[in-house]
Coordinates of C-alpha atoms and ligand atoms in Angstrom, one line a residue:
X84 CA 38.5 5.4 5.1
X85 CA 35.3 5.2 3.2
X86 CA 35.1 2.2 0.9
X87 CA 34.1 4.6 -1.9
X88 CA 37.5 6.2 -1.5
X89 CA 39.5 3.0 -1.3
X90 CA 39.0 1.9 2.3
X91 CA 37.7 -1.5 3.5
X92 CA 34.0 -2.4 3.3
X93 CA 32.0 -2.2 6.5
X94 CA 29.6 -5.0 5.5
X95 CA 31.4 -8.3 5.0
X96 CA 28.6 -10.7 5.8
X97 CA 27.3 -10.3 2.2
X98 CA 25.8 -13.8 1.8
X99 CA 23.9 -13.6 5.1
X100 CA 22.5 -10.2 4.1
X101 CA 21.4 -11.4 0.7
X102 CA 19.7 -14.4 2.3
X103 CA 17.9 -12.4 5.0
X104 CA 16.6 -9.8 2.6
X105 CA 15.4 -12.1 -0.2
X106 CA 11.7 -11.7 -0.8
X107 CA 9.4 -13.4 -1.7
X108 CA 10.3 -16.9 -0.6
X109 CA 8.0 -19.8 -1.1
X110 CA 8.6 -23.1 0.9
X111 CA 7.3 -26.6 0.8
X112 CA 4.0 -25.6 2.4
X113 CA 3.1 -23.3 -0.5
X114 CA 4.2 -25.9 -3.1
X115 CA 2.1 -28.6 -1.4
X116 CA -0.9 -26.3 -1.2
X117 CA -0.7 -25.7 -5.0
X118 CA -0.4 -29.4 -5.7
X119 CA -3.3 -30.2 -3.4
X120 CA -5.5 -27.5 -5.0
X121 CA -4.8 -28.8 -8.4
X122 CA -5.8 -32.3 -7.4
X123 CA -9.0 -31.4 -5.6
X124 CA -12.4 -32.1 -7.1
X125 CA -13.3 -28.4 -6.7
X126 CA -10.5 -26.4 -8.2
X127 CA -12.0 -23.2 -6.8
X128 CA -12.1 -24.4 -3.2
X129 CA -9.1 -22.3 -1.9
X130 CA -11.0 -19.0 -2.6
X131 CA -13.8 -19.3 0.0
X132 CA -11.2 -20.8 2.4
X133 CA -9.0 -17.8 2.0
X134 CA -11.9 -15.5 2.4
X135 CA -13.0 -17.2 5.6
X136 CA -9.6 -17.2 7.1
X137 CA -8.6 -13.7 6.1
X138 CA -12.0 -12.4 7.3
X139 CA -11.6 -14.2 10.6
X140 CA -8.0 -12.9 11.1
X141 CA -9.4 -9.4 10.8
X142 CA -12.7 -10.0 12.5
X143 CA -14.4 -8.7 9.4
X144 CA -17.9 -9.8 8.3
X145 CA -17.0 -10.0 4.6
X146 CA -13.9 -10.8 2.7
X147 CA -13.8 -10.8 -1.1
X148 CA -10.7 -12.2 -2.9
X149 CA -9.7 -10.6 -6.2
X150 CA -7.1 -10.9 -9.0
X151 CA -4.9 -8.0 -7.7
X152 CA -4.8 -5.0 -5.5
X153 CA -5.6 -2.5 -8.2
X154 CA -9.0 -4.3 -8.8
X155 CA -9.8 -4.2 -5.1
X156 CA -9.4 -0.4 -5.2
X157 CA -11.6 0.0 -8.3
X158 CA -14.2 -2.2 -6.6
X159 CA -14.0 -0.4 -3.3
X160 CA -14.5 3.0 -5.0
X161 CA -17.5 1.7 -6.8
X162 CA -18.8 0.1 -3.7
X163 CA -18.5 3.4 -1.8
X164 CA -20.6 5.1 -4.5
X165 CA -18.0 7.1 -6.4
X166 CA -19.7 8.5 -9.5
X167 CA -18.5 10.6 -12.5
X168 CA -17.4 14.0 -11.5
X169 CA -16.9 13.1 -7.8
X170 CA -13.7 13.9 -5.9
X171 CA -11.7 11.2 -4.1
X172 CA -9.0 12.4 -1.7
X173 CA -5.8 10.3 -1.9
X174 CA -2.3 10.6 -0.5
X175 CA 0.1 12.2 -3.1
X176 CA 2.8 9.7 -1.9
X177 CA 1.6 6.3 -3.0
X178 CA 1.6 3.7 -5.8
X179 CA 0.0 5.2 -8.9
X180 CA -2.4 2.3 -9.3
X181 CA -4.1 3.3 -6.1
X182 CA -5.2 6.4 -7.9
X183 CA -5.9 5.4 -11.5
X184 CA -9.1 3.4 -10.6
X185 CA -10.6 6.7 -9.5
X186 CA -10.1 8.0 -13.1
X187 CA -11.6 4.8 -14.4
X188 CA -14.8 5.7 -12.6
X189 CA -14.6 9.2 -14.3
X190 CA -14.0 10.7 -10.9
X191 CA -11.2 13.1 -10.0
X192 CA -8.3 12.4 -7.6
X193 CA -7.5 15.2 -5.1
X194 CA -4.0 14.9 -3.8
X195 CA -3.4 15.3 -0.1
X196 CA 0.0 16.0 1.4
X197 CA 1.8 13.8 3.9
X198 CA 3.5 13.9 7.3
X199 CA 7.2 14.5 6.6
X200 CA 8.4 11.6 8.7
X201 CA 5.8 8.8 8.3
X202 CA 5.0 9.5 4.6
X203 CA 1.3 9.0 5.4
X204 CA -1.6 11.4 4.8
X205 CA -1.5 14.6 6.9
X206 CA -4.9 15.2 8.6
X207 CA -4.4 19.0 8.5
X208 CA -4.1 18.9 4.7
X209 CA -7.0 16.5 4.5
X210 CA -9.2 19.1 6.2
X211 CA -8.1 21.7 3.7
X212 CA -8.8 19.4 0.7
X213 CA -12.2 18.1 1.7
X214 CA -15.2 19.7 -0.2
X215 CA -18.9 18.9 -0.7
X216 CA -17.8 17.1 -3.8
X217 CA -15.6 14.6 -1.8
X218 CA -17.2 11.1 -2.2
X219 CA -14.4 9.0 -0.5
X220 CA -11.0 9.2 1.1
X221 CA -8.4 6.6 0.4
X222 CA -5.5 6.2 2.9
X223 CA -2.3 4.3 2.3
X224 CA -0.1 3.0 5.1
X225 CA 3.2 3.9 3.3
X226 CA 5.7 1.1 3.5
X227 CA 4.0 -0.1 6.7
X228 CA 4.1 3.2 8.6
X229 CA 0.5 3.4 9.8
X230 CA -1.5 6.6 9.0
X231 CA -3.1 8.5 11.8
X232 CA -6.5 6.8 11.5
X233 CA -8.2 8.3 14.5
X234 CA -7.8 11.8 13.1
X235 CA -8.6 10.8 9.5
X236 CA -11.7 8.9 10.4
X237 CA -12.9 11.7 12.7
X238 CA -12.7 14.2 9.8
X239 CA -14.3 11.8 7.4
X240 CA -17.2 11.2 9.9
X241 CA -17.7 15.0 10.3
X242 CA -18.3 15.2 6.6
X243 CA -20.2 11.9 6.1
X244 CA -17.5 10.5 3.8
X245 CA -16.4 6.8 3.7
X246 CA -12.7 5.9 4.3
X247 CA -11.0 3.2 2.2
X248 CA -7.8 1.8 3.6
X249 CA -5.3 0.7 1.0
X250 CA -3.5 -1.7 3.4
X251 CA -1.3 -3.2 0.7
X252 CA 1.8 -2.3 2.7
X253 CA 0.5 -3.2 6.1
X254 CA -0.8 -6.8 6.3
X255 CA -1.0 -7.6 10.0
X256 CA -0.2 -4.1 11.3
X257 CA -2.1 -3.0 14.4
X258 CA -3.2 0.5 15.4
X259 CA -4.0 0.9 19.1
X260 CA -5.3 -2.7 19.3
X261 CA -7.1 -2.8 16.0
X262 CA -6.0 -4.5 12.8
X263 CA -5.2 -2.3 9.8
X264 CA -7.8 -2.7 7.1
X265 CA -10.6 -2.6 9.7
X266 CA -10.3 1.1 10.7
X267 CA -12.0 2.6 7.8
X268 CA -15.2 1.4 6.0
X269 CA -13.5 -0.9 3.4
X270 CA -10.0 -2.4 3.6
X271 CA -8.1 -3.3 0.4
X272 CA -5.0 -5.4 0.2
X273 CA -2.7 -6.3 -2.7
X274 CA -1.4 -9.9 -2.6
X275 CA 1.2 -9.3 -5.2
X276 CA 4.6 -11.0 -4.8
X277 CA 6.4 -8.1 -3.2
X278 CA 3.8 -7.9 -0.4
X279 CA 4.4 -9.3 3.1
X280 CA 1.6 -11.8 2.5
X281 CA 1.1 -12.8 -1.1
X282 CA -0.2 -15.2 -3.7
X283 CA 2.3 -14.1 -6.3
X284 CA -0.6 -12.0 -7.7
X285 CA -3.9 -11.4 -6.0
X286 CA -5.9 -9.0 -3.8
X287 CA -8.6 -9.0 -1.1
X288 CA -11.2 -6.7 0.2
X289 CA -12.7 -6.7 3.7
X290 CA -15.7 -4.8 5.1
X291 CA -18.4 -5.1 7.7
X292 CA -21.1 -3.4 5.6
X293 CA -23.4 -5.7 3.6
X294 CA -24.1 -2.8 1.1
X295 CA -20.4 -2.4 0.2
X296 CA -20.0 -6.1 -0.2
X297 CA -23.0 -6.4 -2.4
X298 CA -22.0 -3.4 -4.6
X299 CA -18.5 -4.9 -4.9
X300 CA -20.1 -8.2 -6.2
X301 CA -22.2 -6.2 -8.6
X302 CA -19.1 -4.6 -10.1
X303 CA -16.8 -7.6 -10.2
X304 CA -18.3 -11.0 -9.3
X305 CA -21.3 -11.9 -11.5
X306 CA -21.3 -15.5 -10.2
X307 CA -22.0 -14.3 -6.7
X308 CA -25.1 -12.3 -7.5
X309 CA -27.7 -15.0 -7.1
X310 CA -26.6 -15.5 -3.4
X311 CA -26.9 -11.8 -2.5
X312 CA -29.5 -10.6 0.0
X313 CA -30.9 -7.7 -2.1
X314 CA -33.0 -8.1 -5.2
X315 CA -31.6 -4.8 -6.3
X316 CA -28.3 -6.6 -7.2
X317 CA -29.6 -10.1 -7.5
X318 CA -31.8 -9.1 -10.4
X319 CA -28.7 -8.9 -12.7
X320 CA -28.1 -12.6 -12.4
X321 CA -31.3 -14.2 -11.2
X322 CA -31.3 -17.9 -11.9
X323 CA -35.2 -17.9 -12.0
X324 CA -35.3 -15.4 -14.8
X325 CA -34.9 -16.3 -18.4
X326 CA -32.1 -13.9 -19.1
X327 CA -28.4 -13.8 -19.6
X328 CA -26.4 -13.2 -16.4
X329 CA -24.7 -9.9 -16.1
X330 CA -23.0 -7.6 -13.7
X331 CA -21.2 -4.3 -14.2
X332 CA -18.9 -6.4 -16.5
X333 CA -15.6 -6.9 -14.7
X334 CA -14.4 -10.4 -13.7
X335 CA -12.1 -9.7 -10.8
X336 CA -12.0 -13.0 -9.0
X337 CA -8.7 -14.4 -7.7
X338 CA -6.8 -17.3 -9.3
X339 CA -7.5 -20.2 -7.0
X340 CA -3.8 -21.2 -6.9
X341 CA -3.0 -17.6 -5.7
X342 CA -5.6 -18.2 -3.0
X343 CA -4.0 -21.5 -2.0
X344 CA -0.6 -19.8 -1.7
X345 CA -2.0 -16.8 0.2
X346 CA -3.6 -19.1 2.7
X347 CA -0.2 -20.5 3.7
X348 CA 1.3 -17.0 3.8
X349 CA -1.4 -15.8 6.1
X350 CA -0.5 -18.5 8.6
X351 CA 3.1 -17.2 8.7
X352 CA 2.3 -13.5 8.5
X353 CA 2.4 -12.7 12.3
X354 CA 5.6 -14.6 12.8
X355 CA 7.3 -12.8 9.8
X356 CA 6.1 -9.4 11.0
X357 CA 7.4 -10.1 14.5
X358 CA 10.8 -11.1 13.1
X359 CA 11.1 -8.0 10.9
X360 CA 10.1 -5.8 13.8
X361 CA 12.7 -7.4 16.1
X362 CA 15.6 -6.9 13.7
X363 CA 14.6 -3.6 12.0
X364 CA 13.5 -2.0 15.3
X365 CA 16.9 -2.9 16.7
X366 CA 18.6 -1.5 13.6
X367 CA 16.6 1.8 14.0
X368 CA 17.8 2.2 17.6
X369 CA 21.4 1.9 16.5
X370 CA 21.0 4.3 13.6
X371 CA 19.2 6.8 15.8
X372 CA 22.1 6.7 18.3
X373 CA 24.8 7.3 15.6
X374 CA 23.3 10.1 13.4
X375 CA 19.5 9.9 13.5
X376 CA 19.2 13.6 13.0
X377 CA 20.8 13.4 9.6
X378 CA 19.5 10.0 8.5
X379 CA 16.2 9.5 10.2
X380 CA 15.2 5.8 10.5
X381 CA 11.6 4.9 9.4
X382 CA 8.7 6.2 11.5
X383 CA 7.5 4.2 14.5
X384 CA 4.8 5.3 16.9
X385 CA 3.8 4.3 20.4
X386 CA 0.8 2.0 20.4
X387 CA 1.2 1.1 16.8
X388 CA 2.7 -2.2 15.5
X389 CA 3.9 -1.2 12.1
X390 CA 5.0 -3.5 9.3
X391 CA 8.1 -3.4 7.2
X392 CA 7.4 -3.5 3.5
X393 CA 10.3 -1.1 3.1
X394 CA 13.0 0.3 5.3
X395 CA 12.7 3.9 4.2
X396 CA 15.0 6.4 5.9
X397 CA 14.9 10.2 5.4
X398 CA 18.2 12.0 4.7
X399 CA 18.2 15.5 5.9
X400 CA 21.1 17.0 4.0
X401 CA 23.2 19.3 6.3
X402 CA 24.3 22.7 5.0
X403 CA 27.3 22.1 2.8
X404 CA 26.8 18.3 3.2
X405 CA 26.8 15.7 0.4
X406 CA 23.7 15.0 -1.7
X407 CA 21.4 12.1 -1.0
X408 CA 22.6 10.3 -4.0
X409 CA 26.2 10.6 -2.9
X410 CA 25.3 9.1 0.5
X411 CA 23.6 6.2 -1.3
X412 CA 26.6 5.7 -3.4
X413 CA 28.9 5.6 -0.4
X414 CA 26.6 3.1 1.4
X415 CA 26.5 0.8 -1.6
X416 CA 30.3 0.9 -1.7
X417 CA 30.4 -0.2 1.9
X418 CA 28.4 -3.4 0.8
X419 CA 25.0 -2.1 1.9
X420 CA 22.6 -2.2 -1.0
X421 CA 20.9 1.2 -0.4
X422 CA 18.6 2.8 -2.8
X423 CA 17.7 6.5 -3.5
X424 CA 14.3 8.0 -4.4
X425 CA 13.5 5.3 -6.9
X426 CA 13.1 3.0 -4.0
X427 CA 10.1 5.2 -3.0
X428 CA 7.4 7.0 -4.9
X429 CA 7.3 10.1 -7.0
X430 CA 4.4 12.3 -6.1
X431 CA 1.6 10.7 -8.2
X432 CA 0.6 13.9 -9.8
X433 CA 4.1 14.2 -11.4
X434 CA 2.9 11.3 -13.6
X435 CA 2.3 12.5 -17.2
X436 CA -1.3 11.3 -16.9
X437 CA -2.0 14.3 -14.6
X438 CA 0.3 16.7 -16.4
X439 CA -0.8 16.2 -20.0
X440 CA -4.4 15.1 -19.2
X441 CA -5.2 14.0 -22.7
X442 CA -5.3 10.2 -22.3
X443 CA -8.8 9.9 -23.7
X444 CA -8.8 13.0 -25.8
X445 CA -11.2 15.9 -25.0
X446 CA -9.7 16.2 -21.5
X447 CA -11.7 13.3 -20.0
X448 CA -12.3 12.9 -17.2
X449 CA -10.6 16.1 -15.9
X450 CA -12.6 18.5 -18.1
X451 CA -15.8 16.5 -18.6
X452 CA -19.1 18.4 -18.5
X453 CA -20.1 16.8 -15.2
X454 CA -16.9 18.1 -13.4
X455 CA -18.2 20.8 -11.1
X456 CA -14.8 22.3 -10.1
X457 CA -11.5 21.8 -11.9
X458 CA -8.8 20.1 -9.8
X459 CA -5.2 21.3 -9.8
X460 CA -2.2 19.0 -10.4
X461 CA 0.5 21.6 -10.5
X462 CA 4.0 20.8 -9.3
X463 CA 4.5 22.1 -5.8
X464 CA 1.0 21.0 -4.8
X465 CA 2.1 18.7 -2.0
X466 CA 5.6 20.0 -0.9
X467 CA 6.1 17.3 1.8
X468 CA 5.5 14.5 -0.7
X469 CA 7.9 16.1 -3.1
X470 CA 10.6 16.3 -0.4
X471 CA 9.9 12.9 1.0
X472 CA 10.7 11.4 -2.3
X473 CA 13.9 13.4 -2.6
X474 CA 15.1 12.5 0.9
X475 CA 14.5 8.8 0.8
X476 CA 17.3 6.3 1.4
X477 CA 15.9 2.8 1.3
X478 CA 17.9 0.0 3.1
X479 CA 17.2 -3.7 2.8
X480 CA 14.4 -5.3 4.8
X481 CA 15.5 -8.2 6.9
X482 CA 12.9 -10.9 6.5
X483 CA 14.7 -13.7 8.3
X484 CA 16.7 -14.0 11.5
X485 CA 20.1 -12.4 11.4
X486 CA 23.1 -12.5 13.6
X487 CA 23.9 -9.6 15.9
X488 CA 27.2 -9.3 13.9
X489 CA 25.3 -8.5 10.7
X490 CA 23.2 -5.9 12.5
X491 CA 26.4 -4.4 13.8
X492 CA 27.9 -4.3 10.3
X493 CA 24.8 -2.6 8.8
X494 CA 24.6 0.0 11.6
X495 CA 28.3 0.4 11.4
X496 CA 28.2 1.1 7.6
X497 CA 25.6 3.8 8.2
X498 CA 27.6 5.3 11.1
X499 CA 30.8 5.3 9.1
X500 CA 29.3 7.0 6.1
X501 CA 27.6 9.7 8.2
X502 CA 30.8 10.3 10.3
X503 CA 32.9 10.7 7.2
X504 CA 30.3 12.5 5.0
X505 CA 32.5 15.6 4.6
X506 CA 34.8 13.5 2.4
X507 CA 31.9 13.0 0.0
X508 CA 31.4 16.6 -0.9
Ligands
LIG58 C1 -0.1 0.9 -2.1 C2 -0.5 0.0 -3.2 N1 -1.7 0.0 -3.6 C3 -2.1 -0.8 -4.7 C4 -1.2 -1.6 -5.3 C5 -1.7 -2.4 -6.4 O1 -1.6 -3.8 -6.2 P1 -1.5 -4.8 -7.4 O2 -0.1 -4.7 -7.9 O3 -1.7 -6.1 -6.7 O4 -2.5 -4.5 -8.4 C6 0.1 -1.7 -4.8 C7 1.1 -2.6 -5.5 O5 2.2 -2.5 -5.5 C8 0.5 -0.8 -3.8 O6 1.8 -0.8 -3.4

């Protein structure tokens, strides 16, 4: 009998599950790195070290560490040349702060729908949304499921538009032999505490293009301007001139202790990703075997090493079957801390910011005089993103090694709830 209806719980190894799914965890190495950094003559030393190591890990020419992921996106959009009235195409299914920096540049987000299983940008819809006003495309690898970058970059190239990867969910993921974050023109990573590699707070940008790097510094790193190659940017903080230093006016550099912690986390990233893949991949095989048509495990693709920021299943409600929320309730009763849609994202345009559109008064930036074509944010705009949110059942990510007995219990809880779902109606 289902635990929700008075039967025994399927998951009994509760302490093991809580231990394995706890994140973030900082160990002695992180603590030692913080103490070392605080004792060093140069308190800022961890920042260039992190940039060197993160850049080398990705084979990227430039890495620029920042205070958070949101600032990396603002910086990347500016670096890519986004101007007032431009359009930037973004996935509708993402964290809202990937999108708001577009508005901060007085540009307009254009929402693109997603693939119904991966949750990542759908290239077909991208093709429909691209216009002569598109200045950039920003792609998120939702919860570590990697977006179809070959198709996306091919469309972008046809139109001469740069691609920015928001790789905040996919540190260390690999797409057909290439690291995520290097597939577009600029890669942005949050290093906030929930991320698979983090500094509690922080962010980092990578790119191979000098122009993007220098424009990024011009927006956000006044102290770096004197060392840049181009006088065009150097002039704003030229030590030979008798003038006050300036830049665009943001100070987005990373906290050096966050850089120190991130350096340690980078060293353990691959090992953590391999462990998550081993256990969660095995869990997916078991869920597929026992009801994968009703509860689809997260998307995996041949030739792609995905990451596991979340373990987001999709519940396809059978005719006459119980609701998603009822399934979540039953799983929780079995001792499996499942989550409904709130574990994932509401389509970003459902946010009041896009519905009321009066944040600054006078309709800015949506109805500003420099807007060439109004953009729609009506409900129903991206049906797959709307459904994805409604179908999501999030299960715990296993960050540490687990026993095969625990995997059996988790898969068993899912199989039990699906097998007895008629009792939930
Ligand atoms: C996809 C995505 N982009 C950007 C961000 C923003 O990063 P931060 O919180 O470091 O500003 C997040 C953070 O959760 C995110 O998940």
